[in-house]
Tab-separated table of C-alpha atoms in Angstrom:
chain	number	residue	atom	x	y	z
A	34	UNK	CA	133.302	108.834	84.750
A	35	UNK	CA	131.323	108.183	87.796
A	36	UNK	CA	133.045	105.629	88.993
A	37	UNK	CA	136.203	107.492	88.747
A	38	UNK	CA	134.644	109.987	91.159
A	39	UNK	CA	133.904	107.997	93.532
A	40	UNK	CA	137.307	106.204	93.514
A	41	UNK	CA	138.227	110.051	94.426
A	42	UNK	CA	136.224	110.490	97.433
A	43	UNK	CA	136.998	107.616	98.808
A	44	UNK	CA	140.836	108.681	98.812
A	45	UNK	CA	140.136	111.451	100.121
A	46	UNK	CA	138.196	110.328	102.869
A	47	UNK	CA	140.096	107.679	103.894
A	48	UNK	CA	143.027	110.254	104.669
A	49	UNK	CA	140.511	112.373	106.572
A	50	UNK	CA	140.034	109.414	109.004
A	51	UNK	CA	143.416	108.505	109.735
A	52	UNK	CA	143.938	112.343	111.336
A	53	UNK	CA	140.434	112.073	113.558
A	54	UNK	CA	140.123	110.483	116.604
A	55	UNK	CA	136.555	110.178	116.797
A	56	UNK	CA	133.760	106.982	117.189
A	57	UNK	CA	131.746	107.977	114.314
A	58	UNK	CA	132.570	106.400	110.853
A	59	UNK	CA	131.408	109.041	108.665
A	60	UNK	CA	132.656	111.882	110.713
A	61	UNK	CA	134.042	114.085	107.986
A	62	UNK	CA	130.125	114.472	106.677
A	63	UNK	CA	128.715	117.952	108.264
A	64	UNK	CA	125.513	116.455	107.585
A	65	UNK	CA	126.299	113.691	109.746
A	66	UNK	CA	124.638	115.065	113.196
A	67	UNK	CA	121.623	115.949	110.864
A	68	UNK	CA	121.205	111.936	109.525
A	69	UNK	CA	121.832	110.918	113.121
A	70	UNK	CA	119.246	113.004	114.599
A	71	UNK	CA	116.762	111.064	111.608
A	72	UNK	CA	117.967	108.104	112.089
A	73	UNK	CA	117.380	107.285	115.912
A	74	UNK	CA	113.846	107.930	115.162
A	75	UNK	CA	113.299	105.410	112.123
A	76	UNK	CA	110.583	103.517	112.561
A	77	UNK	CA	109.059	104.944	115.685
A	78	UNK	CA	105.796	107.453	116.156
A	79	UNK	CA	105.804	110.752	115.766
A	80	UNK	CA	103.528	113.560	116.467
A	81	UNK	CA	102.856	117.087	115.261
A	82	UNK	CA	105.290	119.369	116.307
A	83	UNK	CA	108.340	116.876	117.057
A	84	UNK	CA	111.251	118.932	115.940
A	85	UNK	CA	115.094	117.841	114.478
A	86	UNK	CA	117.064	120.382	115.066
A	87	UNK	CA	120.797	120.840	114.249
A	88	UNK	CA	123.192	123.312	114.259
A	89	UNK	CA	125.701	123.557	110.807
A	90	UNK	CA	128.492	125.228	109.877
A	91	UNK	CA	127.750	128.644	109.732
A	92	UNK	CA	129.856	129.746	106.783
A	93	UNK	CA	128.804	127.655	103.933
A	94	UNK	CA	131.878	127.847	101.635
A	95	UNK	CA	132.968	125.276	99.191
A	96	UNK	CA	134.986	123.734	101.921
A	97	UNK	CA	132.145	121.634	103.225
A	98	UNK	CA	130.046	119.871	101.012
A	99	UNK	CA	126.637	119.430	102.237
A	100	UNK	CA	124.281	117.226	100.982
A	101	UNK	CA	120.696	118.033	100.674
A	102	UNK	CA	118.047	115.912	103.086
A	103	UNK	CA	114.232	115.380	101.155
A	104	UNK	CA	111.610	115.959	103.222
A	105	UNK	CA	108.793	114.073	102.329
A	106	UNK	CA	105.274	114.829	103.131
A	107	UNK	CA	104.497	115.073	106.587
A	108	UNK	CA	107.721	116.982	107.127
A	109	UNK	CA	108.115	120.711	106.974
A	110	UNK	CA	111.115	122.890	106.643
A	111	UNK	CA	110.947	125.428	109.464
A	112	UNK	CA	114.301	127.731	108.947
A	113	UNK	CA	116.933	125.580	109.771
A	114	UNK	CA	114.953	123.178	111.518
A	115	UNK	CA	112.463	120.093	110.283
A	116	UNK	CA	109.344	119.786	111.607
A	117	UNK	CA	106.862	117.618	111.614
A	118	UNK	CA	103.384	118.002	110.976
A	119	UNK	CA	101.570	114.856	110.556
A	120	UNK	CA	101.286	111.932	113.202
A	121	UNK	CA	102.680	108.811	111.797
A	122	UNK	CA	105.492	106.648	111.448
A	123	UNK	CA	109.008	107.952	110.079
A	124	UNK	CA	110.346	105.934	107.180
A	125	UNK	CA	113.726	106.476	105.592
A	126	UNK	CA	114.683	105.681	101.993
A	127	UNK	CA	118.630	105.864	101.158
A	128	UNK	CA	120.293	108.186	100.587
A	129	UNK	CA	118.761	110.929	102.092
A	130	UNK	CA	114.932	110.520	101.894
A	131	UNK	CA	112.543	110.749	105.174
A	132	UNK	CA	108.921	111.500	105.637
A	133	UNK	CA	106.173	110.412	107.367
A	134	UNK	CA	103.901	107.473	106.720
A	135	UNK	CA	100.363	108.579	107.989
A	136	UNK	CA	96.876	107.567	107.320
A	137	UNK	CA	94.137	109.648	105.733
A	138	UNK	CA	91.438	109.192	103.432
A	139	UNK	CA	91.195	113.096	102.879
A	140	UNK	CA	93.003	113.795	99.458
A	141	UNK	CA	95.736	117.054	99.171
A	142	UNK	CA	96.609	117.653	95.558
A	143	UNK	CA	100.326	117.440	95.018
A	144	UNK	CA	102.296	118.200	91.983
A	145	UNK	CA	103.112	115.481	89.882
A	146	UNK	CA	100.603	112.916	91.656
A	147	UNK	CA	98.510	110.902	89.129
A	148	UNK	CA	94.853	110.931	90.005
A	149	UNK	CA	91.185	109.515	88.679
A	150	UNK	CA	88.706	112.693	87.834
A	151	UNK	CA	85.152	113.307	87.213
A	152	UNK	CA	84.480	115.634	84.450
A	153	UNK	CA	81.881	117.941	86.020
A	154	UNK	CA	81.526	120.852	83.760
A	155	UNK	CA	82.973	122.376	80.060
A	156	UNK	CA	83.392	125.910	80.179
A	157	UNK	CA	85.319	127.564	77.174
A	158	UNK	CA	88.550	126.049	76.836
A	159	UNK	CA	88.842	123.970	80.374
A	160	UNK	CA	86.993	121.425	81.613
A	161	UNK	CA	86.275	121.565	85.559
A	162	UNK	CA	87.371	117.965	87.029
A	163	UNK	CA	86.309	116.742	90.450
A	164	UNK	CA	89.495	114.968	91.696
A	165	UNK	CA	88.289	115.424	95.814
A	166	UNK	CA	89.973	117.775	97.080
A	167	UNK	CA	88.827	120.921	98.322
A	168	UNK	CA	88.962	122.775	94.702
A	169	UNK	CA	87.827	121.526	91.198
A	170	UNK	CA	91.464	120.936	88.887
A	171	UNK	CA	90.967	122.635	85.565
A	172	UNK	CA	92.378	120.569	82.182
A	173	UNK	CA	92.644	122.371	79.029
A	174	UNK	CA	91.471	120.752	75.849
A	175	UNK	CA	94.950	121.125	74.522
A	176	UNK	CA	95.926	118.989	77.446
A	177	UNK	CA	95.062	115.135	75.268
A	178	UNK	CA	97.301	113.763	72.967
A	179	UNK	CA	96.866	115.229	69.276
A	180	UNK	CA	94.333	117.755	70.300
A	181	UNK	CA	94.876	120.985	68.337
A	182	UNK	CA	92.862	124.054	68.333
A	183	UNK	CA	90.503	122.378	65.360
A	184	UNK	CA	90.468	118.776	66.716
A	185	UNK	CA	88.825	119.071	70.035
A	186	UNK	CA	89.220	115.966	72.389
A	187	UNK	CA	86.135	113.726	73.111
A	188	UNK	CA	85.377	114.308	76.349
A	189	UNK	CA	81.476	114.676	78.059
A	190	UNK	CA	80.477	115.694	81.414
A	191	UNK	CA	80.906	113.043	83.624
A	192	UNK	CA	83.879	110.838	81.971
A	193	UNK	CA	86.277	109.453	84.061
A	194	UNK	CA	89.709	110.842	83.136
A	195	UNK	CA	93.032	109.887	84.542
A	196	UNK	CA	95.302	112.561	84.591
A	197	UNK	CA	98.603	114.090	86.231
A	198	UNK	CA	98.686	117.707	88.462
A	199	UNK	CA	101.658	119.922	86.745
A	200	UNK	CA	100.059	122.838	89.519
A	201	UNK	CA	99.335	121.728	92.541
A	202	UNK	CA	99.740	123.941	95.663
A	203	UNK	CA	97.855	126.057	98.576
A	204	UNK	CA	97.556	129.374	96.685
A	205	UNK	CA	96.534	128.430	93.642
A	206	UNK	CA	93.724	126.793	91.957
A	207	UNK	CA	95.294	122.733	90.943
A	208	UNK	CA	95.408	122.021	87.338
A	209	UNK	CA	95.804	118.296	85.427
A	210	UNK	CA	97.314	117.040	82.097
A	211	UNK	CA	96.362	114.241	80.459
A	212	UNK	CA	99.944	114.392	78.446
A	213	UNK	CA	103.751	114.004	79.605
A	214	UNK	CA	106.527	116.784	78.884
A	215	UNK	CA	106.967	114.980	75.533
A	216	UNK	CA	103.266	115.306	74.198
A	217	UNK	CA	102.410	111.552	74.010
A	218	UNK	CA	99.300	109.957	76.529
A	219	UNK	CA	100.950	107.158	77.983
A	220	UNK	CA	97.892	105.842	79.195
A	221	UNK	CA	96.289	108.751	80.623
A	222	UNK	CA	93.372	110.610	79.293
A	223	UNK	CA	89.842	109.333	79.259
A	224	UNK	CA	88.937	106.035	80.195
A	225	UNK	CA	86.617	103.192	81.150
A	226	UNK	CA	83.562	102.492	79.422
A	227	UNK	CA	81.818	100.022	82.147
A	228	UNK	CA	83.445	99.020	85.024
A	229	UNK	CA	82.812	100.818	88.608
A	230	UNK	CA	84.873	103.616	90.297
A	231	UNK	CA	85.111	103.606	94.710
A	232	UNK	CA	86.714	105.414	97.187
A	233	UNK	CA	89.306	104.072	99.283
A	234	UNK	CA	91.574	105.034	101.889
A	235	UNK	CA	95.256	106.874	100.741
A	236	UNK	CA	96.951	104.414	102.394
A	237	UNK	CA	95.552	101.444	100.802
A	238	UNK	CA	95.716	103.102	97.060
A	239	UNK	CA	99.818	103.345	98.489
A	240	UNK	CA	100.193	99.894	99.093
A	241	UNK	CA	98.195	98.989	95.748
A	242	UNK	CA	100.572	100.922	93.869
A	243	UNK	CA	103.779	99.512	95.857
A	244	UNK	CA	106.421	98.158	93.374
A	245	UNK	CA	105.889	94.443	94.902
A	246	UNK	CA	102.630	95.131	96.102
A	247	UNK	CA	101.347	92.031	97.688
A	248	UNK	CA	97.546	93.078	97.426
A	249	UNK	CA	98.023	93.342	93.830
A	250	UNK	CA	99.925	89.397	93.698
A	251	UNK	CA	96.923	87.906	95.558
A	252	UNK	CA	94.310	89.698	93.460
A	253	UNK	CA	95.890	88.273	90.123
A	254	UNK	CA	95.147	84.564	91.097
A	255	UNK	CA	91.717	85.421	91.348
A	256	UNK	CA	90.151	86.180	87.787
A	257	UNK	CA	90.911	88.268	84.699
A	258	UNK	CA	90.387	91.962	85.482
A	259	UNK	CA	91.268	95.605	84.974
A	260	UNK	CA	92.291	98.395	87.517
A	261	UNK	CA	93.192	102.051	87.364
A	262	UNK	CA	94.555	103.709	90.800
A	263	UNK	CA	94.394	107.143	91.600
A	264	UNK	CA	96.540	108.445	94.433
A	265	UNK	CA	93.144	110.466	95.428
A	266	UNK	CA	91.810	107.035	96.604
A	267	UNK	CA	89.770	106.906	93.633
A	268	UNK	CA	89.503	103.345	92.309
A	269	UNK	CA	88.482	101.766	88.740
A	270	UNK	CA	87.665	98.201	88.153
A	271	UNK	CA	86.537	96.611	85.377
A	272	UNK	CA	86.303	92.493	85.003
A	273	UNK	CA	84.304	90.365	82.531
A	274	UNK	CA	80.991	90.441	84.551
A	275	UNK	CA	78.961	92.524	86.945
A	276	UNK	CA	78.920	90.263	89.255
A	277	UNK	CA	83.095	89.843	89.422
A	278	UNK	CA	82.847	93.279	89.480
A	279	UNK	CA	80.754	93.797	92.449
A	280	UNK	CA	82.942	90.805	93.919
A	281	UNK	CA	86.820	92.721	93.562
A	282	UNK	CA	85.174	95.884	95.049
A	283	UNK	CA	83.908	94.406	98.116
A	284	UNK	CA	87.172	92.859	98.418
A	285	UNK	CA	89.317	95.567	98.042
A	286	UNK	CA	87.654	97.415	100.259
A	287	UNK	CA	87.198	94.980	103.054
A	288	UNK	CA	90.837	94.366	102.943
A	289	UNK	CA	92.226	97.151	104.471
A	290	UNK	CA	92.280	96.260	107.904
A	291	UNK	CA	93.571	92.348	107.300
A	292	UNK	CA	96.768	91.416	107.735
A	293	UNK	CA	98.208	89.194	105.408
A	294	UNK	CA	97.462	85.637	106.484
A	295	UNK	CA	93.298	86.763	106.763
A	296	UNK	CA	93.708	88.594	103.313
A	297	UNK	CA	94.773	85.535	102.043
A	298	UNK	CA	92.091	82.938	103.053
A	299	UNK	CA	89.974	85.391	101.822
A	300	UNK	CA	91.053	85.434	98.433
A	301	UNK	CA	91.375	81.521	98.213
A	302	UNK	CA	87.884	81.386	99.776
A	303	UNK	CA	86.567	84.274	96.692
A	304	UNK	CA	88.602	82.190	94.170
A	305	UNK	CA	87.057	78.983	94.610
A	306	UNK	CA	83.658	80.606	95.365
A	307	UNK	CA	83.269	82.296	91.783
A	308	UNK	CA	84.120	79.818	89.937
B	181	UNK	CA	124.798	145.358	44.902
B	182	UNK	CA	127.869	147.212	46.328
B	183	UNK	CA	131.217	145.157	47.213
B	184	UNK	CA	132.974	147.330	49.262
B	185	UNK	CA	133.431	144.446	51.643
B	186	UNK	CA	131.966	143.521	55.281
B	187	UNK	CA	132.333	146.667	56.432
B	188	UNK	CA	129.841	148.920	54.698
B	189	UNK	CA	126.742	146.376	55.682
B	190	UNK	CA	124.930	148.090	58.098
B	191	UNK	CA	124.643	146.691	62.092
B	192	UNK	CA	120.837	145.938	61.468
B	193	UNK	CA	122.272	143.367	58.711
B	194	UNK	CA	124.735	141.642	60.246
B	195	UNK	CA	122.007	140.893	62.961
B	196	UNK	CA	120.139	139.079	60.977
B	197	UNK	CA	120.512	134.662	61.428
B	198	UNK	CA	121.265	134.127	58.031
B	199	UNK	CA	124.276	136.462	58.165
B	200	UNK	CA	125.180	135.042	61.470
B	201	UNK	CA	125.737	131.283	60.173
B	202	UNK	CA	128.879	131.479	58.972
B	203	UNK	CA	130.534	133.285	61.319
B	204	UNK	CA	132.970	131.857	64.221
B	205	UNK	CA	132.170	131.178	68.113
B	206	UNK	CA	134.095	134.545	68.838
B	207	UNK	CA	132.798	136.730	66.850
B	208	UNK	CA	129.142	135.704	68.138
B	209	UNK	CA	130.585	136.722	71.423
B	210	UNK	CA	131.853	139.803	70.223
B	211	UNK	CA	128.470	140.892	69.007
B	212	UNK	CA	126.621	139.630	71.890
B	213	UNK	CA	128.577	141.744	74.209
B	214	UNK	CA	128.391	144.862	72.233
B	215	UNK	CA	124.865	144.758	72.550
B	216	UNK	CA	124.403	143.769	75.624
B	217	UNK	CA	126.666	147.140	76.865
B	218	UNK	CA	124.349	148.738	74.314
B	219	UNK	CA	121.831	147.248	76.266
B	220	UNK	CA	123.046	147.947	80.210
B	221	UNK	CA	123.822	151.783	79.321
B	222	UNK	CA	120.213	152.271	78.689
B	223	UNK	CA	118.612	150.435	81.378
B	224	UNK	CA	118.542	151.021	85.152
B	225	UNK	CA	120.265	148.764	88.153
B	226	UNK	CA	120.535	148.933	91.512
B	227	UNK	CA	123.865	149.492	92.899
B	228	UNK	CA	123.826	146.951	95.626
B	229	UNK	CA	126.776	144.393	96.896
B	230	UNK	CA	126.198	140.837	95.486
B	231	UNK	CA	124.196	138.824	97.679
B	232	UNK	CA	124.835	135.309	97.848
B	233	UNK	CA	121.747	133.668	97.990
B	234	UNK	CA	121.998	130.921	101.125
B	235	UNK	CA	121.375	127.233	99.484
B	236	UNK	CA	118.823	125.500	100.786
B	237	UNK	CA	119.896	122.209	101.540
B	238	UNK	CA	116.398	121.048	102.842
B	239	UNK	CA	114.446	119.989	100.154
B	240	UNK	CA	110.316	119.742	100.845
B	241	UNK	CA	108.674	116.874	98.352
B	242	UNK	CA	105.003	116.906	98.784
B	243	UNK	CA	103.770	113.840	96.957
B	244	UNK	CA	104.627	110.112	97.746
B	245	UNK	CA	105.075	108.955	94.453
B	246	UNK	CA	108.969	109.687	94.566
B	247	UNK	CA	109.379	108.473	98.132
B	248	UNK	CA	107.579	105.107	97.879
B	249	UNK	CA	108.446	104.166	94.071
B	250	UNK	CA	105.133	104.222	93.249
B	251	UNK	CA	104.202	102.344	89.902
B	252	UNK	CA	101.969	103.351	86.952
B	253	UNK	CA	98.023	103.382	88.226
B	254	UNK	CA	96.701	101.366	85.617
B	255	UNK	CA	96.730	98.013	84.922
B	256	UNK	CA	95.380	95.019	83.939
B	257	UNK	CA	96.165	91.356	84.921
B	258	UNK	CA	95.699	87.618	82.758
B	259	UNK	CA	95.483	89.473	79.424
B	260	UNK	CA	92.220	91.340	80.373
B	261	UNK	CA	92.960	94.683	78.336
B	262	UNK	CA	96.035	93.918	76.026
B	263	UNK	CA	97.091	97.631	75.248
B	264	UNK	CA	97.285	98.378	79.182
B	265	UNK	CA	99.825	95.436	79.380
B	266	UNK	CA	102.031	96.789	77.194
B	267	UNK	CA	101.369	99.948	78.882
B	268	UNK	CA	102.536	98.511	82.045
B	269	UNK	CA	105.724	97.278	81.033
B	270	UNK	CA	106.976	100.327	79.000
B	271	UNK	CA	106.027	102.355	81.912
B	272	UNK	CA	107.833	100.527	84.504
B	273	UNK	CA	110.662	99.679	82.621
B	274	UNK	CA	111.613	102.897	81.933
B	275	UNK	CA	111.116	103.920	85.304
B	276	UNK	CA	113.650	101.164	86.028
B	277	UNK	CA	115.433	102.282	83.459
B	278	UNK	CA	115.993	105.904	85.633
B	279	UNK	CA	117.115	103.915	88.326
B	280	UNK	CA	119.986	101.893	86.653
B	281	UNK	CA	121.364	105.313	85.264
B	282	UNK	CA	124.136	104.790	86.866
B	283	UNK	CA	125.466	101.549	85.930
B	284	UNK	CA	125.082	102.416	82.432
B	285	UNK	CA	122.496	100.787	80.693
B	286	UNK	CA	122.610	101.527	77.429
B	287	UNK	CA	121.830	97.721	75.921
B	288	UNK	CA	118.410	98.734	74.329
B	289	UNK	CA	116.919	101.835	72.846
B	290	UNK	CA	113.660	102.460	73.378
B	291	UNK	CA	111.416	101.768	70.437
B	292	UNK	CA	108.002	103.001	69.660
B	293	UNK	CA	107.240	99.327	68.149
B	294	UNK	CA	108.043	95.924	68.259
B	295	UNK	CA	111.204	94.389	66.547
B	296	UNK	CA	108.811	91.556	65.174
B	297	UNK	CA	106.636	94.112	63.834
B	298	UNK	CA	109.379	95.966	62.294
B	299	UNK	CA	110.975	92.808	60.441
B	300	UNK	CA	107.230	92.138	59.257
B	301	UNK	CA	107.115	95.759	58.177
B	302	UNK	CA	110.679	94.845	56.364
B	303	UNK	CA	109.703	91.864	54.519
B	304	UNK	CA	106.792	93.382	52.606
B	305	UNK	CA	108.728	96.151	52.056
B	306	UNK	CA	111.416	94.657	50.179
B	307	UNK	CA	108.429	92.694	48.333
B	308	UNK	CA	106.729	95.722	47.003
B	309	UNK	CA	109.921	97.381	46.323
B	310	UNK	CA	111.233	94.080	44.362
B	311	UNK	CA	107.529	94.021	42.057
B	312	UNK	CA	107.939	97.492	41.278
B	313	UNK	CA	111.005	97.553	39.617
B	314	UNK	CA	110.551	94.039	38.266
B	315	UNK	CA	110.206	93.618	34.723
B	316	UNK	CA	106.717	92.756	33.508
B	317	UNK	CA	107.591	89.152	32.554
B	318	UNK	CA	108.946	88.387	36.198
B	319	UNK	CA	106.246	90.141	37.946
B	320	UNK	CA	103.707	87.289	37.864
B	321	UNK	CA	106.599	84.904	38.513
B	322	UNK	CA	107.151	87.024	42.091
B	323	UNK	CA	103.380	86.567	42.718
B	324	UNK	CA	103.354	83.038	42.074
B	325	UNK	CA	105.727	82.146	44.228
B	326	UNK	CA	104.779	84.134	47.230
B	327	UNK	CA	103.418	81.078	48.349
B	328	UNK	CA	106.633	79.841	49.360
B	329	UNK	CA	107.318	80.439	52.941
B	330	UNK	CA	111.348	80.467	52.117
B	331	UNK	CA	110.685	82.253	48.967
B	332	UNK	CA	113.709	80.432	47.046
B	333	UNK	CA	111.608	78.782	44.407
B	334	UNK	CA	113.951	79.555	41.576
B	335	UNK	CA	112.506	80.154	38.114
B	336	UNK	CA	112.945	77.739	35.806
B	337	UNK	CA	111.260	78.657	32.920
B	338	UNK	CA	114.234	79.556	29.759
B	339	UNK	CA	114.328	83.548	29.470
B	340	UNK	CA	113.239	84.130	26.336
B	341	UNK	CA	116.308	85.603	24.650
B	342	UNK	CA	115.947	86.366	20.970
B	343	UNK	CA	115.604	83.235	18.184
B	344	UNK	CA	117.644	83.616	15.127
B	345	UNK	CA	115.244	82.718	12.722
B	346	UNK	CA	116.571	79.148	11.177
B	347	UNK	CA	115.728	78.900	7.843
């Protein structure tokens, strides 16, 4: 059925464009001035308070579809304007996907963002998790996979618990599940008995968890080993000994600031030291 | 019980879900209606003009995970922690999965385990369920040939069938 719709629009469009005069090949989109605006400004810097704006069709009947434009973080709706409010680089993802791609090492909970926590307290039914930010997320007991009222999870004060926000926002105080909409763990939930946990910087956790993260590719050839990311910058690793350990940390953290080329020598140079 | 017919049933009654089953689509809507004008005489509105409420057609998303395709957070690499490999591929396959929606990908369902586990789970099945109704006799012949990997020994001892007596 889809493809039959899209058969559609294209007929329709293509008779749209035979009664314009205009240079622009997607002319008959309202949003069209809107992705142009973006678009000139792919890839380049940006600073706070940079504005797009645009002026639409006033009337929004059915006549004009508009599509919807995703602001990402870094970019704020302001009426009918977009502004932005983080310095950084724009980055586009198609269709209609933009935001900005800053640097921080300062964690903001967001809804649906999976994060490491530190179980700091039990009070009641919640336990209070330290997951950086500037409040302590609450998790409710019920929260783990086959806990019921009777069958309490296993959880102390100071586990490491890896866990997704389903609240998440300015006003209110950021709370974590440990289960998915259809009740089952997948994965999250508490974790790690040895192994170390560091802090790194949000970008670098980004580019960790990149689909075809490079980082990741090098760090395989090395030795045997186990990672959990948090997008809070929180970092687990675990490997066979302390001292390979002690080795993937320092190297994770030192390669931050190395492009490519230096990242790998330094791998190859690790590999063949620890062997 | 009185069978004056449909009629003399009080509202209350015909309220209740197990009267409700086997009645049509329409008359379900007939009833619903009726009490929701039971319902709006009662209650209070305000008497304003239908506002349209403007669509927003800017969208704010404040977490990267949906801009960058993030993957899963853990994993675990050369066979280090088994259960987070598997982990790692159901995860990302079905997040691939959401992204080939469109070109209709319906070649696998999603199963909670393996196929070789299932047609392990199979065979002993059909062995227990074969010894159970087996007859006493061939019971210790199904045990002593489990051996076989093929398990087509065929018995070849006579079944013993009932001698006439020769005198």
């Amino acid at each position: 059925m889809q493809a039959a719709v899209k058969t559609q629009r294209r007929r329709s469009l293509s008779r749209f464009r035979r009664h314009t005069n205009t240079g622009h090949s997607r002319c008959f989109f309202a949003m069209d001035p809107v992705h142009a605006c973006f678009k000139e400004k792919i890839g380049e810097v940006l600073l706070p308070g940079d504005v797009f704006s645009f002026r639409l069709p006033e009337s929004g009947d059915g006549s004009v579809k508009t599509d919807k434009i995703i602001c990402g973080p870094g970019l704020r709706r302001n009426g009918e304007e977009v502004q932005v409010c983080k310095s950084g680089i724009l980055r586009h993802k198609p269709p209609n996907m933009y935001w900005i791609d800053s640097q921080q090492r300062r964690y903001v909970p967001a809804k649906g963002e999976s994060v490491i926590g530190i179980v700091t307290a039990k009070s009641g039914d919640i336990f209070k998790v330290d997951v950086g930010g500037s409040e302590q997320a609450s998790l409710s007991y019920l929260a783990f996979e086959g806990a019921t009222k009777r069958n309490r999870p296993n959880v102390q004060v100071g586990d490491l618990v890896y866990g997704q926000f389903t609240i998440a926002n300015k006003d209110m105080e950021p709370e974590l599940v440990c289960i998915d909409s259809c009740g089952r763990a997948n994965g999250m939930g508490v974790f790690g008995a040895d192994g170390l946990l560091f802090k790194l910087s949000l970008g670098l956790v980004r580019r960790l968890l990149a689909p075809q993260s490079e980082i990741v590719k090098d760090l395989e050839k090395i030795f045997p080993f186990e990672l959990v990311v948090g997008m809070n910058g929180r970092v687990w690793v675990k490997s066979k000994t302390v001292q390979q350990t002690l080795i993937m940390t320092n190297v994770l953290e030192t390669c931050e600031n190395m492009t490519s080329q230096q990242r790998q020598t330094l791998f190859k140079r690790v590999a063949e030291g620890s062997l | 019980m009185a069978k004056d017919g449909a009629a003399k049933l009080s509202k209350n009654l015909l309220r209740m879900k197990f009267m409700q089953r086997g009645l049509d689509a329409e008359l379900k809507k007939q009833l619903d209606e009726e009490e929701k004008r039971i319902i709006s005489d009662e209650h209070w509105f305000l008497d304003l003009p239908e506002l349209k409420a403007k669509e927003n057609y800017i969208i704010e998303e404040r977490s990267y995970a949906p801009c960058e395709d993030l993957v899963f957070g853990r994993m675990s690499f050369r066979g280090f922690n088994p259960e987070v490999e598997k982990l790692m591929l159901l995860m990302n396959t079905h997040k691939e999965e959401e992204d080939d929606e469109e070109e209709d990908n319906v070649s696998r369902m999603e199963t909670d385990i393996t196929d070789e586990e299932m047609a392990r789970r199979y065979e002993s099945l059909v062995e227990s369920m074969r010894k159970k109704f087996a007859k006493k006799r061939d019971r210790s012949a199904i045990t002593k040939n489990k051996e076989d990997v093929n398990c087509d020994a065929v018995d070849n001892r006579p079944k013993k069938a009932f001698l006439k007596p020769q005198y």
